[in-house]
Amino acid sequence: MKTVIVIGASGKIGQAAMKGLGNHRVITASRSGEGCDYRVDTTDKASLRALFESVGKFDAVISAAGHCEYAPFTSMTDEQWEATIQGKLVGQMNIVKVGLDHIEDGGSFTLISGILNVKPMPEGIADATTSGAIDTFVKCVAYELPRGIRINAVNPTVIEEAWSVYGEMMPGYQPVPGALVGKAFERCVDSFITGQVIFVDA
């Protein structure tokens, strides 16, 4: 049994991720802290450090967190770009950077990206850009992590449980069951892969 921290556990993807972690001790965290064990702000390294120190020994971190703004490129404001870059990209990089000082040898990080960097949709430019950056970060930083630590990303399409929220924005996309996304997270935690992007798409 591993101790796995799920950041963004209160969201739909976080809930999906936990479907694949039934054999492990799961610690939950989110920005609001609502319904979770801890509250954490991934854009604040001190907040992440406090989380990891409070948990103590852990073997894996799953990130299902990452706020994105949606708007046409021509009207996307600097503030919207900054919110997305900090929320989805920098925040997840912070998880790895700070987490390296606390995670056990042979541990793993699993980040979340998203299908829009390979299947773009209107008004999704910020999400697509940061998802592409996360995929690239994971592929490259895997060569630099010490102590046998692994890193991967799950790149899912919209899940059935979130279709009521995103369906109108994504005509022609086929949602997938959250349990299928959970299997991708399970593979990242329990296998030996590293530097991989696991696509979950119909």
XYZ file of N, CA and C in Angstrom:
606
model
N 0.837 -1.203 0.000
C 0.000 0.000 0.000
C 0.867 1.246 0.000
N 0.559 2.170 -0.906
C 1.279 3.426 -0.980
C 0.435 4.544 -0.371
N 1.103 5.586 0.086
C 0.414 6.796 0.501
C 0.439 7.759 -0.672
N -0.751 8.127 -1.157
C -0.890 8.952 -2.349
C -1.630 10.234 -1.989
N -1.037 11.364 -2.320
C -1.690 12.663 -2.140
C -2.372 13.040 -3.446
N -3.661 13.318 -3.389
C -4.402 13.776 -4.558
C -4.739 15.246 -4.363
N -4.141 16.106 -5.187
C -4.389 17.542 -5.134
C -5.422 17.887 -6.201
N -6.466 18.588 -5.785
C -7.599 18.821 -6.669
C -8.623 17.715 -6.528
N -8.645 17.096 -5.354
C -9.464 15.897 -5.122
C -10.955 16.182 -5.153
N -11.364 17.417 -4.940
C -12.794 17.718 -4.899
C -13.398 17.902 -6.282
N -12.571 18.027 -7.315
C -13.069 18.220 -8.671
C -13.412 16.907 -9.349
N -14.014 17.006 -10.539
C -14.448 15.815 -11.272
C -13.269 14.905 -11.643
N -12.159 15.494 -12.095
C -10.993 14.685 -12.456
C -10.358 14.079 -11.205
N -10.323 14.851 -10.133
C -9.801 14.316 -8.874
C -10.608 13.127 -8.395
N -11.927 13.233 -8.496
C -12.786 12.111 -8.119
C -12.542 10.912 -9.016
N -12.331 11.187 -10.312
C -12.036 10.097 -11.247
C -10.709 9.436 -10.912
N -9.710 10.245 -10.579
C -8.391 9.707 -10.239
C -8.476 8.740 -9.073
N -9.288 9.072 -8.098
C -9.367 8.246 -6.898
C -10.063 6.911 -7.139
N -10.775 6.786 -8.267
C -11.410 5.508 -8.599
C -10.369 4.414 -8.820
N -9.140 4.814 -9.183
C -8.091 3.841 -9.438
C -7.137 3.631 -8.277
N -7.468 4.167 -7.107
C -6.527 4.138 -5.993
C -7.056 3.363 -4.791
N -7.957 2.429 -5.039
C -8.599 1.721 -3.938
C -7.655 0.909 -3.070
N -6.490 0.553 -3.594
C -5.543 -0.256 -2.825
C -4.560 0.582 -2.018
N -4.737 1.881 -2.035
C -3.762 2.767 -1.404
C -4.387 3.651 -0.325
N -3.538 4.202 0.503
C -3.953 5.227 1.470
C -3.967 6.562 0.742
N -5.102 7.192 0.647
C -5.251 8.416 -0.133
C -5.437 9.609 0.803
N -4.620 10.632 0.583
C -4.723 11.906 1.290
C -5.238 12.933 0.293
N -6.295 13.663 0.646
C -6.908 14.589 -0.296
C -6.618 16.043 0.054
N -6.498 16.865 -0.979
C -6.255 18.299 -0.800
C -6.869 19.049 -1.971
N -7.235 20.292 -1.735
C -7.761 21.137 -2.805
C -7.574 22.594 -2.414
N -7.815 23.470 -3.364
C -7.646 24.906 -3.114
C -8.620 25.401 -2.050
N -9.866 24.913 -2.108
C -10.862 25.344 -1.124
C -10.759 24.551 0.174
N -10.257 23.327 0.066
C -10.194 22.448 1.229
C -11.513 21.785 1.562
N -12.564 22.156 0.851
C -13.900 21.643 1.151
C -13.979 20.143 0.879
N -14.335 19.381 1.906
C -14.464 17.944 1.778
C -13.142 17.206 1.679
N -12.032 17.889 1.907
C -10.701 17.288 1.778
C -9.971 17.303 3.114
N -8.878 16.552 3.154
C -8.069 16.504 4.370
C -7.283 17.797 4.587
N -6.869 18.428 3.488
C -6.036 19.620 3.582
C -6.462 20.658 2.549
N -6.110 21.883 2.832
C -6.279 22.982 1.885
C -4.898 23.369 1.365
N -4.776 23.580 0.046
C -3.476 23.928 -0.523
C -3.664 24.825 -1.740
N -2.750 25.757 -1.909
C -2.702 26.628 -3.074
C -1.428 26.277 -3.844
N -1.574 25.652 -5.005
C -0.403 25.184 -5.742
C 0.436 26.319 -6.313
N -0.121 27.519 -6.399
C 0.664 28.657 -6.882
C 1.540 29.251 -5.784
N 1.408 28.740 -4.564
C 2.150 29.228 -3.404
C 3.039 28.094 -2.884
N 4.350 28.216 -3.076
C 5.253 27.144 -2.670
C 5.222 26.903 -1.166
N 5.009 27.951 -0.387
C 4.935 27.776 1.067
C 3.725 26.930 1.442
N 2.619 27.110 0.737
C 1.420 26.318 0.994
C 1.670 24.847 0.663
N 2.336 24.582 -0.448
C 2.678 23.206 -0.809
C 3.638 22.592 0.205
N 4.619 23.355 0.622
C 5.588 22.854 1.596
C 4.876 22.468 2.894
N 3.940 23.302 3.323
C 3.190 23.012 4.545
C 2.370 21.730 4.396
N 1.780 21.528 3.224
C 1.021 20.304 2.975
C 1.913 19.076 3.093
N 3.029 19.079 2.380
C 3.906 17.910 2.360
C 4.496 17.628 3.740
N 4.824 18.670 4.477
C 5.362 18.476 5.822
C 4.302 17.912 6.767
N 3.053 18.331 6.568
C 1.971 17.843 7.424
C 1.670 16.370 7.161
N 1.716 15.966 5.902
C 1.433 14.575 5.548
C 2.543 13.657 6.039
N 3.777 14.116 5.936
C 4.913 13.277 6.321
C 5.347 12.401 5.163
N 5.574 11.122 5.409
C 6.042 10.233 4.344
C 4.929 9.954 3.338
N 5.261 10.070 2.055
C 4.300 9.721 1.006
C 5.056 9.218 -0.212
N 4.347 8.435 -1.029
C 4.966 7.741 -2.157
C 4.581 8.305 -3.519
N 3.489 9.020 -3.587
C 3.035 9.530 -4.885
C 2.192 10.774 -4.691
N 2.245 11.635 -5.695
C 1.383 12.813 -5.739
C 0.669 12.813 -7.080
N -0.629 12.953 -7.031
C -1.445 13.146 -8.231
C -1.953 14.572 -8.231
N -1.767 15.262 -9.333
C -2.346 16.596 -9.489
C -3.527 16.503 -10.441
N -4.697 16.859 -9.934
C -5.888 16.986 -10.762
C -6.363 18.434 -10.704
N -5.421 19.331 -10.443
C -5.741 20.744 -10.248
C -5.233 21.571 -11.418
N -5.919 22.652 -11.704
C -5.446 23.546 -12.747
C -6.556 24.406 -13.315
N -6.705 25.608 -12.773
C -7.744 26.521 -13.245
C -7.406 27.036 -14.630
N -8.406 27.075 -15.520
C -8.235 27.622 -16.867
C -9.321 28.638 -17.175
N -8.947 29.683 -17.878
C -9.903 30.668 -18.387
C -10.202 30.357 -19.848
N -11.442 30.597 -20.265
C -11.861 30.311 -21.635
C -12.383 31.582 -22.293
N -11.789 31.918 -23.442
C -12.189 33.100 -24.205
C -11.514 33.037 -25.570
N -12.049 33.731 -26.572
C -11.350 33.791 -27.860
C -9.979 34.433 -27.696
N -9.020 34.010 -28.496
C -7.670 34.554 -28.410
C -7.651 36.071 -28.549
N -8.475 36.588 -29.441
C -8.453 38.039 -29.702
C -8.965 38.864 -28.537
N -9.736 38.259 -27.646
C -10.254 39.013 -26.504
C -9.713 38.520 -25.169
N -8.857 37.495 -25.184
C -8.268 36.978 -23.948
C -7.401 38.042 -23.306
N -7.670 38.380 -22.056
C -6.925 39.435 -21.366
C -5.630 38.893 -20.777
N -4.726 39.804 -20.462
C -3.483 39.403 -19.807
C -3.779 38.709 -18.484
N -4.794 39.195 -17.785
C -5.148 38.602 -16.495
C -5.653 37.167 -16.662
N -6.404 36.912 -17.733
C -6.884 35.554 -17.984
C -5.741 34.613 -18.354
N -4.824 35.104 -19.172
C -3.642 34.299 -19.495
C -2.847 33.986 -18.230
N -2.621 35.008 -17.412
C -1.821 34.823 -16.203
C -2.488 33.835 -15.251
N -3.814 33.938 -15.096
C -4.532 33.024 -14.203
C -4.391 31.581 -14.668
N -4.459 31.369 -15.983
C -4.344 30.010 -16.514
C -2.919 29.491 -16.417
N -1.952 30.315 -16.756
C -0.548 29.884 -16.699
C -0.148 29.547 -15.268
N -0.553 30.404 -14.330
C -0.236 30.129 -12.935
C -1.012 28.921 -12.410
N -2.299 28.852 -12.731
C -3.151 27.811 -12.173
C -2.877 26.432 -12.723
N -2.661 26.330 -14.047
C -2.513 25.005 -14.642
C -1.064 24.596 -14.850
N -0.206 25.549 -15.235
C 1.176 25.199 -15.565
C 2.115 25.389 -14.380
N 2.263 26.612 -13.927
C 3.233 26.897 -12.866
C 2.872 26.154 -11.575
N 1.587 26.115 -11.244
C 1.170 25.413 -10.033
C 1.588 23.954 -10.036
N 1.443 23.287 -11.181
C 1.830 21.870 -11.255
C 3.350 21.697 -11.249
N 4.057 22.621 -11.870
C 5.519 22.582 -11.782
C 5.967 22.782 -10.339
N 5.263 23.644 -9.601
C 5.572 23.856 -8.183
C 5.404 22.567 -7.383
N 4.357 21.799 -7.703
C 4.123 20.539 -6.997
C 5.350 19.644 -7.093
N 5.914 19.568 -8.284
C 7.090 18.721 -8.494
C 8.321 19.315 -7.821
N 8.530 20.606 -8.018
C 9.726 21.263 -7.472
C 9.771 21.158 -5.951
N 8.670 21.483 -5.297
C 8.620 21.426 -3.831
C 8.532 19.978 -3.350
N 7.761 19.180 -4.073
C 7.556 17.798 -3.660
C 8.810 16.957 -3.672
N 9.774 17.297 -4.527
C 11.020 16.534 -4.592
C 11.762 16.490 -3.254
N 11.577 17.511 -2.447
C 12.252 17.556 -1.149
C 11.580 16.676 -0.104
N 10.429 16.102 -0.438
C 9.645 15.380 0.566
C 9.251 13.965 0.158
N 9.127 13.701 -1.130
C 8.640 12.413 -1.591
C 9.669 11.310 -1.344
N 9.180 10.097 -1.126
C 10.054 8.953 -0.862
C 10.841 8.553 -2.115
N 11.977 7.900 -1.918
C 12.741 7.352 -3.045
C 11.837 6.443 -3.882
N 11.968 6.542 -5.203
C 11.159 5.713 -6.077
C 9.713 6.154 -6.188
N 9.414 7.337 -5.666
C 8.047 7.856 -5.715
C 7.664 8.335 -7.103
N 6.449 8.875 -7.213
C 5.998 9.328 -8.522
C 5.103 10.557 -8.422
N 5.177 11.366 -9.460
C 4.265 12.487 -9.655
C 3.440 12.202 -10.903
N 2.152 12.489 -10.841
C 1.295 12.407 -12.025
C 0.558 13.726 -12.168
N 0.767 14.390 -13.301
C 0.142 15.684 -13.556
C -1.038 15.521 -14.511
N -1.827 16.580 -14.628
C -2.989 16.574 -15.514
C -2.790 17.601 -16.629
N -3.040 17.187 -17.860
C -3.026 18.156 -18.967
C -4.435 18.195 -19.552
N -4.634 17.822 -20.802
C -5.979 17.847 -21.359
C -5.961 17.787 -22.871
N -7.001 17.256 -23.449
C -7.033 16.892 -24.856
C -6.994 18.091 -25.809
N -7.223 19.308 -25.301
C -7.348 20.446 -26.210
C -6.052 20.809 -26.915
N -4.903 20.346 -26.417
C -3.659 20.640 -27.135
C -3.497 19.778 -28.383
N -4.303 18.721 -28.512
C -4.279 17.918 -29.745
C -5.620 17.952 -30.473
N -6.690 18.330 -29.767
C -8.010 18.490 -30.380
C -8.587 19.830 -29.935
N -8.132 20.922 -30.544
C -8.548 22.247 -30.072
C -10.030 22.526 -30.270
N -10.541 23.405 -29.414
C -11.934 23.840 -29.529
C -11.981 25.357 -29.406
N -13.037 26.000 -29.887
C -13.155 27.449 -29.752
C -13.057 27.897 -28.302
N -12.350 28.982 -28.091
C -12.194 29.628 -26.776
C -11.337 28.822 -25.811
N -10.699 27.763 -26.310
C -9.888 26.927 -25.418
C -8.395 27.141 -25.559
N -7.973 28.283 -26.115
C -6.553 28.490 -26.433
C -5.665 28.442 -25.197
N -6.099 28.996 -24.082
C -5.250 29.018 -22.883
C -5.098 27.617 -22.297
N -6.202 26.858 -22.275
C -6.161 25.480 -21.801
C -5.268 24.643 -22.712
N -5.430 24.806 -24.029
C -4.633 24.039 -24.985
C -3.146 24.331 -24.838
N -2.805 25.596 -24.687
C -1.403 26.002 -24.588
C -0.745 25.443 -23.330
N -1.419 25.576 -22.202
C -0.840 25.088 -20.949
C -0.839 23.560 -20.893
N -1.822 22.908 -21.491
C -1.815 21.444 -21.546
C -0.633 20.942 -22.365
N -0.372 21.603 -23.494
C 0.797 21.239 -24.296
C 2.092 21.430 -23.532
N 2.154 22.501 -22.749
C 3.352 22.768 -21.955
C 3.552 21.706 -20.878
N 2.466 21.283 -20.234
C 2.565 20.231 -19.219
C 3.064 18.930 -19.837
N 2.520 18.558 -20.988
C 2.971 17.337 -21.659
C 4.469 17.388 -21.950
N 4.935 18.534 -22.442
C 6.359 18.690 -22.755
C 7.212 18.684 -21.497
N 6.758 19.365 -20.461
C 7.480 19.395 -19.185
C 7.712 17.983 -18.660
N 6.659 17.179 -18.673
C 6.744 15.810 -18.145
C 7.731 14.969 -18.952
N 7.655 15.066 -20.269
C 8.546 14.282 -21.126
C 10.015 14.624 -20.887
N 10.293 15.899 -20.623
C 11.681 16.345 -20.497
C 12.226 16.250 -19.079
N 11.425 16.638 -18.081
C 11.934 16.661 -16.710
C 12.148 15.258 -16.164
N 11.516 14.258 -16.776
C 11.710 12.870 -16.337
C 13.175 12.468 -16.352
N 13.965 13.067 -17.263
C 15.391 12.742 -17.353
C 16.193 13.347 -16.197
N 15.619 14.299 -15.482
C 16.371 15.038 -14.471
C 16.004 14.689 -13.035
N 14.965 13.900 -12.832
C 14.527 13.643 -11.470
C 15.447 12.643 -10.774
N 15.787 12.906 -9.523
C 16.726 12.052 -8.778
C 16.018 10.892 -8.085
N 16.804 10.008 -7.495
C 16.367 8.981 -6.547
C 15.310 8.029 -7.120
N 15.341 7.830 -8.436
C 14.386 6.904 -9.031
C 12.958 7.413 -9.064
N 12.778 8.711 -8.908
C 11.442 9.298 -8.896
C 10.916 9.401 -10.329
N 9.665 9.029 -10.512
C 9.048 9.034 -11.831
C 8.058 10.190 -11.970
N 7.765 10.545 -13.225
C 6.744 11.557 -13.497
C 6.040 11.232 -14.805
N 4.720 11.392 -14.819
C 3.901 11.163 -16.008
C 2.757 12.169 -16.016
N 2.044 12.205 -17.126
C 0.862 13.057 -17.224
C -0.307 12.242 -17.764
N -1.490 12.562 -17.285
C -2.717 12.022 -17.860
C -3.355 13.139 -18.681
N -3.637 12.846 -19.947
C -4.223 13.821 -20.868
C -5.596 13.302 -21.293
N -6.653 13.680 -20.550
C -7.974 13.136 -20.845
C -8.833 14.077 -21.694
N -9.768 13.486 -22.406
C -10.855 14.269 -22.962
C -11.855 14.548 -21.836
N -12.934 15.189 -22.144
C -13.957 15.471 -21.134
C -14.542 14.153 -20.630
N -14.827 14.083 -19.345
C -15.395 12.870 -18.775
C -16.916 12.993 -18.689
N -17.574 11.846 -18.671
C -19.037 11.820 -18.653
C -19.602 12.603 -17.472
N -18.917 12.516 -16.333
C -19.407 13.177 -15.124
C -19.372 14.701 -15.233
N -18.620 15.244 -16.190
C -18.522 16.697 -16.364
C -19.196 17.172 -17.653
N -19.835 16.259 -18.360
C -20.429 16.609 -19.655
C -21.502 17.688 -19.533
N -22.235 17.688 -18.428
C -23.290 18.698 -18.245
C -22.709 20.107 -18.152
N -21.455 20.208 -17.743
C -20.796 21.509 -17.618
C -20.138 21.926 -18.928
N -19.454 20.973 -19.586
C -18.623 21.310 -20.747
C -19.215 20.877 -22.090
N -20.295 20.122 -22.066
C -20.822 19.557 -23.296
C -21.148 20.586 -24.366
N -21.764 21.699 -23.981
C -22.137 22.714 -24.965
C -20.912 23.357 -25.610
N -19.792 23.385 -24.893
C -18.563 23.968 -25.419
C -17.835 23.007 -26.359
N -18.203 21.724 -26.333
C -17.413 20.706 -27.015
C -18.263 19.855 -27.954
N -18.944 20.473 -28.911
C -19.745 19.685 -29.841
C -18.873 18.742 -30.663
N -19.326 17.507 -30.788
C -18.574 16.523 -31.560
C -17.547 15.752 -30.762
N -17.309 16.120 -29.509
C -16.400 15.374 -28.641
C -17.173 14.240 -27.973
N -16.517 13.127 -27.783
C -17.128 11.982 -27.118
C -16.581 11.878 -25.696
N -17.423 12.059 -24.687
C -16.933 11.925 -23.321
C -16.595 10.479 -22.989
N -15.730 10.310 -21.993
C -15.352 8.970 -21.531
C -15.718 8.824 -20.063
N -15.919 7.602 -19.585
C -16.231 7.402 -18.162
C -15.061 7.836 -17.273
N -15.403 8.430 -16.146
C -14.368 8.819 -15.204
C -13.530 7.642 -14.746
N -14.144 6.456 -14.660
C -13.410 5.267 -14.226
C -12.267 4.942 -15.179
N -12.434 5.264 -16.468
C -11.379 5.015 -17.441
C -10.193 5.947 -17.189
N -10.485 7.171 -16.841
C -9.428 8.121 -16.478
C -8.743 7.656 -15.189
N -9.531 7.122 -14.271
C -8.958 6.573 -13.044
C -7.951 5.474 -13.312
N -8.204 4.650 -14.338
C -7.259 3.598 -14.712
C -5.929 4.191 -15.177
N -5.995 5.310 -15.893
C -4.760 5.958 -16.348
C -3.932 6.446 -15.171
N -4.594 7.029 -14.179
C -3.869 7.467 -12.983
C -3.296 6.265 -12.229
N -4.071 5.187 -12.160
C -3.586 3.971 -11.497
C -2.320 3.458 -12.173
N -2.311 3.455 -13.494
C -1.131 2.985 -14.222
C 0.084 3.850 -13.903
N -0.130 5.159 -13.820
C 0.992 6.052 -13.531
C 1.557 5.825 -12.135
N 0.688 5.552 -11.182
C 1.123 5.347 -9.797
C 1.762 3.978 -9.602
N 1.188 2.954 -10.209
C 1.561 1.582 -9.869
C 2.488 0.886 -10.854
N 2.730 1.462 -12.007
C 3.629 0.817 -12.960
C 5.029 1.420 -12.859
N 5.879 1.140 -13.857
C 7.248 1.666 -13.818
C 7.494 2.746 -14.879
N 6.443 3.188 -15.552
C 6.626 4.156 -16.637
C 7.036 5.524 -16.104
N 7.743 6.265 -16.924
C 8.093 7.635 -16.581
C 8.301 8.442 -17.864
N 8.009 9.733 -17.780
C 8.150 10.604 -18.936
C 7.083 10.379 -19.984
N 5.965 9.762 -19.595
C 4.914 9.410 -20.543
C 3.685 10.300 -20.387
N 2.994 10.510 -21.496
C 1.698 11.177 -21.492
C 0.657 10.115 -21.845
N -0.253 9.837 -20.933
C -1.283 8.828 -21.142
C -2.547 9.531 -21.641
N -2.866 9.332 -22.906
C -4.075 9.928 -23.488
C -5.277 9.034 -23.193
N -6.352 9.666 -22.756
C -7.611 8.958 -22.520
C -8.663 9.651 -23.374
N -8.972 9.035 -24.509
C -9.873 9.656 -25.462
C -10.723 8.573 -26.116
N -11.848 8.975 -26.636
C -12.737 8.010 -27.280
C -12.277 7.708 -28.695
